[in-house]
Coordinates of C-alpha atoms in Angstrom, one line a residue:
M1 CA 0.0 0.0 0.0
E2 CA 1.2 3.5 -0.8
T3 CA 2.3 5.8 2.0
I4 CA 3.4 9.4 2.5
G5 CA 6.9 9.0 1.1
G6 CA 9.8 6.7 0.1
D7 CA 11.8 4.5 2.4
L8 CA 14.7 6.6 3.5
N9 CA 16.9 3.5 4.1
Q10 CA 16.4 2.3 0.5
M11 CA 16.3 5.6 -1.4
Q12 CA 19.1 6.5 -3.8
R13 CA 20.4 9.9 -2.6
T14 CA 20.0 12.6 -5.1
P15 CA 22.1 15.7 -4.2
L16 CA 21.2 19.2 -5.1
A17 CA 22.7 20.2 -8.5
P18 CA 25.5 22.8 -8.6
A19 CA 23.0 25.3 -10.1
H20 CA 20.7 24.8 -7.1
V21 CA 23.5 25.4 -4.7
E22 CA 24.5 28.5 -6.6
A23 CA 21.0 29.8 -6.3
L24 CA 21.0 29.1 -2.6
H25 CA 24.2 31.0 -2.2
K26 CA 22.7 34.1 -3.8
A27 CA 19.7 33.9 -1.4
G28 CA 21.5 32.9 1.8
A29 CA 24.6 33.3 3.9
V30 CA 27.4 31.1 5.2
A31 CA 27.3 30.3 9.0
R32 CA 29.8 28.4 11.1
Y33 CA 29.1 26.2 14.1
P34 CA 31.9 25.0 16.4
A35 CA 32.0 21.3 17.4
G36 CA 29.3 20.6 20.1
S37 CA 27.1 23.6 19.2
F38 CA 23.4 23.1 18.3
L39 CA 22.1 24.2 15.0
T40 CA 18.4 23.4 16.0
R41 CA 16.4 22.6 19.1
P42 CA 12.9 21.2 19.4
G43 CA 10.2 23.9 19.4
Q44 CA 12.3 26.5 17.6
P45 CA 10.7 27.9 14.4
V46 CA 11.9 26.3 11.1
D47 CA 12.9 29.7 9.8
R48 CA 15.7 28.6 7.5
F49 CA 17.0 25.9 5.1
V50 CA 20.4 24.5 6.1
Y51 CA 22.8 23.1 3.5
V52 CA 26.0 21.5 4.8
E53 CA 29.1 22.5 3.0
E54 CA 31.8 21.2 5.3
G55 CA 31.7 19.3 8.6
E56 CA 29.3 16.9 10.2
V57 CA 25.9 17.2 11.9
E58 CA 24.1 14.6 14.1
V59 CA 20.6 14.2 15.4
V60 CA 20.6 14.4 19.2
N61 CA 18.3 12.6 21.7
P62 CA 17.0 15.4 23.9
Y63 CA 16.5 13.1 26.9
T64 CA 20.0 11.5 26.9
N65 CA 21.9 14.3 25.0
E66 CA 23.6 11.5 23.0
R67 CA 23.6 10.8 19.3
H68 CA 20.1 9.6 18.3
L69 CA 20.7 8.0 14.9
P70 CA 23.7 5.9 13.7
S71 CA 24.1 8.1 10.5
T72 CA 25.1 11.7 10.4
M73 CA 24.8 14.4 7.7
G74 CA 27.8 15.8 5.9
P75 CA 28.7 17.9 2.8
T76 CA 26.1 18.2 0.1
Q77 CA 23.3 17.1 2.4
F78 CA 20.7 19.4 3.9
L79 CA 18.9 19.6 7.3
G80 CA 15.2 20.1 7.6
E81 CA 11.8 18.6 7.8
I82 CA 8.4 19.1 6.1
S83 CA 7.4 21.8 8.6
L84 CA 9.6 24.2 6.6
L85 CA 6.8 24.5 4.1
N86 CA 4.2 25.7 6.7
G87 CA 6.5 27.6 9.0
G88 CA 6.2 25.1 11.8
N89 CA 8.8 24.2 14.5
W90 CA 11.8 21.9 14.6
S91 CA 10.9 18.5 16.1
M92 CA 14.5 17.2 16.6
A93 CA 17.7 18.6 18.0
M94 CA 20.8 18.8 15.7
R95 CA 24.4 19.3 16.8
A96 CA 27.7 19.9 15.0
V97 CA 29.9 16.8 15.5
R98 CA 33.0 18.8 14.5
D99 CA 33.5 22.4 13.2
T100 CA 30.9 22.8 10.5
R101 CA 30.2 25.3 7.8
V102 CA 26.7 25.5 6.4
L103 CA 24.7 27.7 4.0
E104 CA 21.6 29.1 5.6
V105 CA 18.8 30.4 3.5
P106 CA 15.7 32.2 5.0
R107 CA 12.6 30.1 4.8
E108 CA 10.7 32.6 2.5
A109 CA 13.6 32.8 0.1
V110 CA 14.0 29.0 -0.2
L111 CA 10.2 28.6 -0.8
T112 CA 10.5 31.2 -3.6
L113 CA 13.4 29.2 -5.1
M114 CA 11.4 26.0 -4.9
S115 CA 8.5 27.6 -6.7
Q116 CA 10.9 28.8 -9.5
I117 CA 13.1 25.6 -9.7
P118 CA 10.8 22.5 -9.7
E119 CA 13.8 20.1 -9.8
M120 CA 15.1 21.6 -6.6
S121 CA 11.6 21.4 -5.1
D122 CA 11.3 17.7 -6.0
I123 CA 14.5 16.8 -4.3
I124 CA 13.8 18.7 -1.1
I125 CA 10.2 17.5 -0.7
T126 CA 11.1 13.9 -1.5
V127 CA 13.7 13.9 1.2
F128 CA 11.5 15.7 3.7
S129 CA 8.6 13.2 3.1
A130 CA 10.9 10.2 3.5
R131 CA 12.2 11.7 6.8
R132 CA 8.7 12.0 8.1
R133 CA 7.9 8.5 7.0
R134 CA 10.9 7.2 8.9
Q135 CA 9.8 9.0 12.0
L136 CA 6.3 7.6 11.7
D137 CA 7.5 4.0 11.0
D138 CA 10.0 4.0 13.8
R139 CA 7.6 5.9 16.2
D140 CA 10.5 8.3 16.7
S141 CA 10.0 11.9 17.8
T142 CA 10.7 14.5 20.5
L143 CA 7.0 14.4 21.2
L144 CA 6.8 11.6 23.9
L145 CA 3.7 10.1 25.4
I146 CA 3.6 8.1 28.6
G147 CA 0.5 6.1 29.5
E148 CA -1.4 6.3 26.2
D149 CA -3.4 3.2 26.8
E150 CA -4.2 4.1 30.4
D151 CA -5.1 7.8 30.2
R152 CA -7.9 9.3 28.0
N153 CA -6.2 12.8 27.7
V154 CA -2.9 11.2 26.6
R155 CA -4.9 9.0 24.2
R156 CA -6.5 12.1 22.7
I157 CA -3.0 13.5 21.9
A158 CA -2.0 10.1 20.3
E159 CA -5.1 10.2 18.1
F160 CA -4.6 13.8 17.1
A161 CA -0.9 13.1 16.2
N162 CA -1.7 9.9 14.4
R163 CA -4.4 11.4 12.2
N164 CA -2.3 14.4 11.3
R165 CA 0.8 12.3 10.6
I166 CA 2.7 13.8 13.4
P167 CA 5.4 11.4 14.7
Y168 CA 5.5 10.6 18.4
T169 CA 7.1 8.1 20.8
S170 CA 4.9 6.2 23.2
Y171 CA 5.9 4.3 26.4
P172 CA 3.5 2.2 28.5
L173 CA 3.0 3.4 32.0
G174 CA 5.4 1.8 34.4
S175 CA 7.8 0.5 31.6
P176 CA 11.6 1.0 32.1
E177 CA 11.6 3.6 29.3
A178 CA 8.8 5.5 30.9
E179 CA 10.5 5.5 34.3
A180 CA 13.9 6.6 32.8
T181 CA 12.2 9.4 30.9
A182 CA 10.3 10.5 34.1
K183 CA 13.6 10.7 36.0
S184 CA 15.3 12.6 33.1
C185 CA 12.5 15.1 33.1
S186 CA 12.2 15.3 36.9
I187 CA 8.5 14.3 37.0
A188 CA 6.8 11.7 39.1
P189 CA 7.1 8.1 37.9
A190 CA 4.1 6.0 37.0
V191 CA 2.1 9.1 36.0
P192 CA 0.7 9.7 32.5
A193 CA 2.5 12.5 30.7
V194 CA 2.9 14.4 27.4
I195 CA 6.5 15.7 27.0
F196 CA 8.0 17.7 24.2
G197 CA 11.8 17.8 24.4
R198 CA 13.4 17.4 27.8
N199 CA 12.2 20.6 29.4
V200 CA 8.5 20.9 28.3
V201 CA 6.0 18.8 30.2
V202 CA 2.5 19.6 29.0
T203 CA 0.1 20.0 31.9
D204 CA -3.6 19.2 31.1
P205 CA -2.6 18.1 27.6
T206 CA -4.9 19.1 24.7
P207 CA -4.4 19.0 20.9
E208 CA -4.3 22.8 20.9
K209 CA -1.3 22.9 23.3
V210 CA 0.6 20.2 21.3
A211 CA -0.2 22.0 18.0
R212 CA 1.3 25.2 19.4
L213 CA 4.5 23.4 20.4
L214 CA 4.8 22.1 16.9
G215 CA 4.0 25.4 15.2
L216 CA 0.8 24.2 13.7
H217 CA -1.5 26.5 15.7
L218 CA -0.9 29.6 13.7
D219 CA -1.5 32.9 15.5
F220 CA -3.0 35.7 13.4
Q221 CA -3.0 39.4 13.7
N222 CA -6.7 40.4 14.1
D223 CA -8.2 41.1 10.7
E224 CA -5.2 39.5 8.8
A225 CA -6.4 39.4 5.2
F226 CA -6.5 36.5 2.7
D227 CA -7.9 36.1 -0.7
V228 CA -9.7 33.0 0.2
L229 CA -10.5 31.2 3.5
I230 CA -11.1 27.5 3.1
V231 CA -13.0 26.1 6.1
G232 CA -12.3 22.3 6.4
G233 CA -9.2 20.2 5.7
G234 CA -10.7 17.1 4.2
P235 CA -10.1 16.1 0.5
A236 CA -12.3 18.9 -0.8
G237 CA -10.7 21.6 1.3
V238 CA -7.1 20.4 0.7
A239 CA -7.7 20.1 -3.0
A240 CA -9.0 23.7 -3.0
G241 CA -5.9 24.7 -1.2
V242 CA -3.7 23.1 -3.8
Y243 CA -5.4 24.9 -6.7
A244 CA -5.8 28.2 -4.9
G245 CA -2.0 28.3 -4.2
A246 CA -1.2 27.2 -7.7
E247 CA -3.3 30.1 -9.1
G248 CA -1.5 32.6 -6.9
L249 CA -4.3 33.2 -4.4
R250 CA -3.3 33.9 -0.8
A251 CA -5.2 31.0 0.8
L252 CA -5.7 29.8 4.4
V253 CA -7.1 26.3 5.2
V254 CA -8.4 25.8 8.8
E255 CA -9.4 22.5 10.2
D256 CA -10.8 21.8 13.7
I257 CA -9.7 18.2 14.2
A258 CA -7.3 16.7 11.7
I259 CA -6.2 17.3 8.2
G260 CA -8.0 14.6 6.2
G261 CA -11.4 15.1 7.7
Q262 CA -13.7 12.0 7.7
A263 CA -11.6 10.5 4.9
G264 CA -8.6 10.6 7.2
T265 CA -10.3 7.9 9.3
S266 CA -10.3 5.4 6.4
S267 CA -7.5 2.9 6.8
R268 CA -7.4 1.9 3.1
I269 CA -8.9 3.5 0.0
E270 CA -8.6 1.3 -3.1
N271 CA -10.9 3.0 -5.6
Y272 CA -9.1 6.3 -5.9
M273 CA -7.5 6.6 -9.3
G274 CA -3.7 6.4 -9.3
F275 CA -3.3 4.2 -6.3
P276 CA -3.9 0.7 -7.4
T277 CA -2.5 -0.9 -4.2
G278 CA -4.5 1.5 -2.0
I279 CA -3.6 4.3 0.3
S280 CA -5.0 5.4 3.7
G281 CA -7.2 8.5 3.7
A282 CA -4.8 10.3 6.1
D283 CA -1.8 9.6 3.8
L284 CA -3.6 10.7 0.7
V285 CA -4.7 14.0 2.1
W286 CA -1.3 14.6 3.8
R287 CA 0.3 14.4 0.3
G288 CA -2.2 17.0 -0.8
E289 CA -1.4 19.2 2.2
V290 CA 2.3 19.1 1.3
Q291 CA 1.4 20.0 -2.3
A292 CA -0.7 22.9 -1.2
M293 CA 2.0 24.2 1.2
K294 CA 4.5 24.1 -1.7
F295 CA 2.4 26.6 -3.5
G296 CA 2.2 28.9 -0.5
T297 CA -1.2 27.9 1.0
R298 CA -1.2 28.1 4.8
F299 CA -2.8 25.6 7.2
A300 CA -3.9 26.2 10.8
M301 CA -5.3 23.6 13.1
P302 CA -7.0 22.7 15.3
R303 CA -9.1 25.7 14.6
R304 CA -12.9 26.0 14.5
V305 CA -14.7 28.9 12.8
A306 CA -17.4 29.9 15.3
L307 CA -19.0 32.7 13.2
L308 CA -18.8 34.1 9.7
E309 CA -19.9 37.6 9.0
R310 CA -20.3 39.7 5.8
L311 CA -18.7 43.1 6.0
E312 CA -19.7 46.4 4.4
D313 CA -16.8 46.3 2.0
E314 CA -18.1 42.9 0.7
S315 CA -15.4 40.9 2.4
F316 CA -15.9 38.3 5.1
C317 CA -14.7 38.1 8.7
A318 CA -14.3 34.7 10.2
I319 CA -14.2 34.5 14.0
F320 CA -12.4 31.5 15.5
D321 CA -13.4 29.7 18.7
N322 CA -10.4 31.3 20.4
G323 CA -11.7 34.8 19.5
Q324 CA -9.1 35.5 16.8
R325 CA -10.3 36.8 13.5
V326 CA -9.2 36.8 9.8
R327 CA -10.7 38.4 6.8
A328 CA -11.1 37.0 3.3
K329 CA -12.5 38.1 0.0
A330 CA -14.1 34.7 -0.6
V331 CA -14.9 31.6 1.4
V332 CA -14.9 28.0 0.4
V333 CA -17.0 25.8 2.8
A334 CA -15.5 22.3 2.9
T335 CA -16.5 21.2 6.4
G336 CA -17.8 17.8 5.3
V337 CA -19.9 15.7 7.5
Q338 CA -19.4 13.8 10.8
Y339 CA -20.7 10.5 12.0
R340 CA -23.9 10.9 14.1
R341 CA -23.8 10.4 17.8
L342 CA -26.3 7.7 18.6
P343 CA -28.9 8.2 21.3
L344 CA -27.4 5.7 23.7
D345 CA -27.2 6.1 27.4
R346 CA -23.6 6.6 28.7
L347 CA -22.3 7.2 25.1
A348 CA -20.2 10.2 26.3
D349 CA -18.7 8.1 29.1
F350 CA -17.2 5.6 26.7
E351 CA -16.1 7.9 23.8
G352 CA -12.4 7.5 23.6
A353 CA -12.6 4.7 26.1
G354 CA -14.1 1.9 24.0
I355 CA -16.2 3.9 21.5
Y356 CA -14.5 5.3 18.5
Y357 CA -15.3 7.1 15.2
A358 CA -12.2 6.2 13.3
A359 CA -10.3 3.0 12.5
T360 CA -6.6 3.8 12.3
E361 CA -3.5 2.2 13.7
I362 CA -4.3 3.7 17.1
E363 CA -7.7 2.1 17.4
A364 CA -6.5 -1.2 16.0
R365 CA -4.2 -1.6 19.0
Y366 CA -7.1 -1.2 21.4
C367 CA -8.9 -4.1 19.6
K368 CA -6.4 -6.8 20.3
G369 CA -7.9 -9.8 21.9
T370 CA -11.5 -8.5 21.7
E371 CA -14.4 -8.7 19.3
A372 CA -14.7 -5.4 17.4
I373 CA -18.3 -4.2 16.7
I374 CA -18.9 -1.8 13.8
I375 CA -22.1 0.1 13.3
G376 CA -22.6 1.1 9.7
G377 CA -23.1 -0.1 6.1
G378 CA -21.0 2.4 4.1
N379 CA -17.6 2.2 2.6
S380 CA -15.9 3.6 5.7
A381 CA -17.5 0.8 7.8
G382 CA -16.4 -1.8 5.3
Q383 CA -12.8 -0.5 5.1
A384 CA -12.7 -0.4 9.0
A385 CA -13.9 -4.1 9.2
M386 CA -11.2 -5.3 6.8
F387 CA -8.5 -3.3 8.6
L388 CA -9.5 -4.2 12.2
S389 CA -9.9 -7.9 11.3
R390 CA -6.1 -8.1 11.3
S391 CA -5.8 -7.2 15.0
A392 CA -9.2 -8.0 16.6
R393 CA -10.2 -11.5 17.6
C394 CA -13.1 -11.1 15.2
V395 CA -15.3 -8.3 13.7
R396 CA -19.0 -8.0 13.7
V397 CA -20.7 -5.4 11.4
L398 CA -24.2 -4.3 12.4
V399 CA -26.4 -3.0 9.5
R400 CA -29.9 -1.7 10.1
G401 CA -31.1 -2.5 6.6
S402 CA -31.4 -5.8 4.8
S403 CA -28.6 -5.3 2.3
L404 CA -25.3 -3.5 1.6
A405 CA -25.9 -3.1 -2.1
A406 CA -27.1 0.5 -2.0
S407 CA -24.5 1.8 0.5
M408 CA -21.2 -0.1 0.0
S409 CA -19.0 -0.6 -3.1
S410 CA -19.4 -4.1 -4.5
Y411 CA -15.7 -5.0 -4.3
L412 CA -15.7 -4.2 -0.6
S413 CA -19.0 -6.0 0.3
N414 CA -17.7 -9.1 -1.5
R415 CA -14.5 -9.1 0.6
L416 CA -16.5 -8.8 3.8
A417 CA -18.7 -11.7 2.9
A418 CA -15.7 -13.8 2.0
D419 CA -13.7 -13.1 5.2
P420 CA -14.3 -15.8 7.9
R421 CA -13.2 -13.3 10.6
I422 CA -16.0 -10.9 9.7
T423 CA -19.7 -11.4 10.5
I424 CA -22.4 -9.2 9.1
E425 CA -25.7 -8.9 10.9
Y426 CA -28.6 -7.2 9.1
G427 CA -31.6 -5.6 10.9
A428 CA -29.4 -5.2 14.1
E429 CA -28.8 -2.3 16.3
V430 CA -27.0 -1.5 19.6
S431 CA -29.5 -0.8 22.4
A432 CA -27.3 -0.5 25.5
L433 CA -23.7 0.0 26.7
R434 CA -22.1 -1.6 29.7
G435 CA -18.9 -1.0 31.6
T436 CA -17.2 1.0 34.4
D437 CA -14.3 3.2 33.2
H438 CA -14.1 1.5 29.9
L439 CA -16.6 -0.2 27.6
E440 CA -16.9 -3.8 28.6
A441 CA -20.0 -5.1 26.8
L442 CA -23.1 -4.0 24.8
A443 CA -26.5 -5.2 24.0
I444 CA -27.6 -6.0 20.3
R445 CA -31.3 -5.9 19.5
D446 CA -33.0 -7.5 16.5
A447 CA -35.0 -4.8 14.8
K448 CA -37.7 -7.3 13.7
T449 CA -38.2 -9.5 16.8
G450 CA -37.1 -7.1 19.5
A451 CA -34.9 -9.9 20.9
S452 CA -31.7 -8.7 22.7
R453 CA -28.5 -10.3 23.6
V454 CA -25.3 -9.2 25.3
V455 CA -21.9 -9.3 23.6
D456 CA -18.6 -8.8 25.4
T457 CA -16.4 -6.2 23.7
R458 CA -14.0 -3.4 24.4
A459 CA -14.3 -1.7 21.0
L460 CA -17.3 -0.2 19.3
F461 CA -16.9 1.8 16.1
I462 CA -19.8 4.1 15.1
M463 CA -19.7 4.9 11.4
V464 CA -23.3 5.7 10.6
G465 CA -25.2 8.8 9.3
A466 CA -23.9 12.0 7.9
A467 CA -24.5 15.2 9.9
P468 CA -23.2 18.3 8.1
N469 CA -21.0 20.7 9.9
T470 CA -22.9 23.9 9.1
E471 CA -24.1 25.3 12.4
W472 CA -21.8 28.3 11.9
L473 CA -23.5 29.1 8.6
A474 CA -27.1 29.1 9.8
G475 CA -28.8 32.3 8.7
L476 CA -26.0 33.3 6.3
V477 CA -26.5 30.9 3.4
K478 CA -29.4 28.7 2.3
L479 CA -29.4 25.2 3.8
D480 CA -31.7 22.3 3.0
D481 CA -33.9 20.6 5.6
K482 CA -31.0 18.3 6.7
G483 CA -28.5 21.2 7.1
F484 CA -26.5 20.7 3.9
V485 CA -25.5 23.8 1.9
V486 CA -27.7 24.5 -1.2
T487 CA -25.6 25.4 -4.2
G488 CA -25.9 25.9 -8.0
S489 CA -29.4 26.1 -9.5
G490 CA -30.9 25.9 -6.0
S491 CA -29.2 29.1 -4.9
V492 CA -29.8 32.7 -5.7
S493 CA -26.4 33.4 -7.2
A494 CA -26.0 30.4 -9.6
T495 CA -22.8 31.6 -11.2
S496 CA -21.3 28.2 -10.4
P497 CA -22.5 24.7 -9.4
F498 CA -20.7 25.4 -6.1
A499 CA -22.0 28.9 -5.5
T500 CA -24.2 29.4 -2.5
S501 CA -27.0 31.9 -1.9
L502 CA -24.5 34.5 -0.7
P503 CA -22.0 35.8 -3.4
G504 CA -18.5 35.0 -2.5
V505 CA -19.3 31.9 -0.5
F506 CA -18.9 28.5 -2.2
A507 CA -19.4 25.0 -0.9
V508 CA -17.7 21.8 -2.0
G509 CA -17.5 18.1 -1.0
D510 CA -19.8 16.2 1.4
V511 CA -21.2 19.4 3.0
R512 CA -22.9 20.4 -0.3
A513 CA -26.5 19.3 -0.8
G514 CA -26.7 16.7 -3.6
S515 CA -23.0 15.9 -3.7
V516 CA -21.7 12.4 -4.3
K517 CA -20.1 11.3 -1.0
R518 CA -16.9 9.9 -2.4
V519 CA -13.3 11.1 -2.0
A520 CA -12.7 11.4 -5.7
S521 CA -15.7 13.7 -6.2
S522 CA -14.7 15.8 -3.2
V523 CA -11.2 16.3 -4.6
G524 CA -12.7 17.2 -8.0
E525 CA -15.1 19.7 -6.6
G526 CA -12.4 21.3 -4.5
S527 CA -10.2 21.6 -7.5
V528 CA -12.8 23.0 -9.9
V529 CA -14.3 25.6 -7.6
I530 CA -11.1 27.6 -7.5
S531 CA -11.6 28.9 -11.1
K532 CA -14.8 30.7 -9.9
V533 CA -13.1 31.8 -6.7
W534 CA -10.3 33.3 -8.7
E535 CA -12.8 35.1 -10.9
F536 CA -14.7 36.5 -7.8
V537 CA -11.6 37.6 -6.0
N538 CA -10.2 39.4 -9.0
N539 CA -13.5 41.3 -9.5
H540 CA -13.6 42.1 -5.8
P541 CA -13.7 45.9 -4.9
L542 CA -10.7 45.4 -2.6
T543 CA -8.5 43.8 -5.3
P544 CA -6.2 46.4 -7.0
K545 CA -6.9 46.6 -10.7
L546 CA -3.9 46.4 -13.0

């Protein structure tokens, strides 16, 4: 199956060409680092591109202060990670092994060179992507979690990191590694913790705090202006970000949970063109995010737009849940849908502690040795069943209807039917949840007979229904009776199939009424809508006329 990048251990190294180095020299300056001095530390902004001309640089373990990887970087190699594209922070410490001379180029200057010299861009992004893949594969990072399986708050950080393809290291509570780390960081042993570098222990950890440490939680000056604000970081929103950046629009994509949206919860997508062996939703959209950042599109998350207002100058003001504001000439709504929360007693008690809305590597670990129950009959439920069957004792899929034909792709339903580890029950629903601190069992009721039985399980996956994320748009644009955004012929300003009832606001992907709920169609809509956005922005009264 495809992933986010190549295997760093097997890749043939392609150095930057002499012409590339010459261009870097014109944009940057030479810097010297004595042996033992640090070039980067975790949490510092990735504000420059570093090319090694002479000497040797090693990655340092911040907890032991010793060399972290067996290999080092020398002449013709370059330091850096994918966060260079979005202005994030360094995640690893790097130190000069001996006196070292490097060429340092300011971030904005190297991004300009990458946009002008595609061959240079290809080499840099290929290496950065492979480095990120190595960190993910090896679970190697300065972000360290202790007690992920035992503590719900720590588990939330693991889920946030995993869905956003942020590398992290995890130690079980009470393990020798956890105790050694606790001693190194001067914190109490046998206590769940989130640590970034040696000196930052995150109290009351939240995704927002971790995002800030990584430089993902962008801070804006109030009323900072963009050409287009794209609300939602799923396939439609990221595709819009790619094409907006490519067309020279100053674009901002905001996402309240994880880049990838609902598609990011899919462990394996096999019917997306160009990936015959399949790719996870998170990896697919991560590639798109990198592509968009290459063109200058900015990403901020986790951020939720709480209110959107139309201003007198015909621009828009988006107010985030933290009170910050940004302005934009146009808005693309790509907030997608979310799985419905079922009306079950104690549902909230077990969310994140036995009840999940995604099936990724994280949740698969929680399924070991238990029967996994999945509620849903769509493609996401089918993909989850196939994925979880590799780690759970067995998988049971509960479908309210009498068939999967109308809701699931044929290739997927055939696989489920042929897999002896997977059982499909039609006309079945969950009626009750049982457990103390964690889900321990649930009751399944037959919709026809009303008969009920109890099944022991520690993992229930809810993948049913599609509730649009449009509360923040109520009263501003026309919605249908289910809350989906009305566009095209059903709107007042039908200048585009994606235009809403309010000029300047467009809607794409699953949130749009009448859309086809598939990844490919969402990507297509996000790509196509930008032509009309570009037209609207360039006719906007605030846009200077040439």
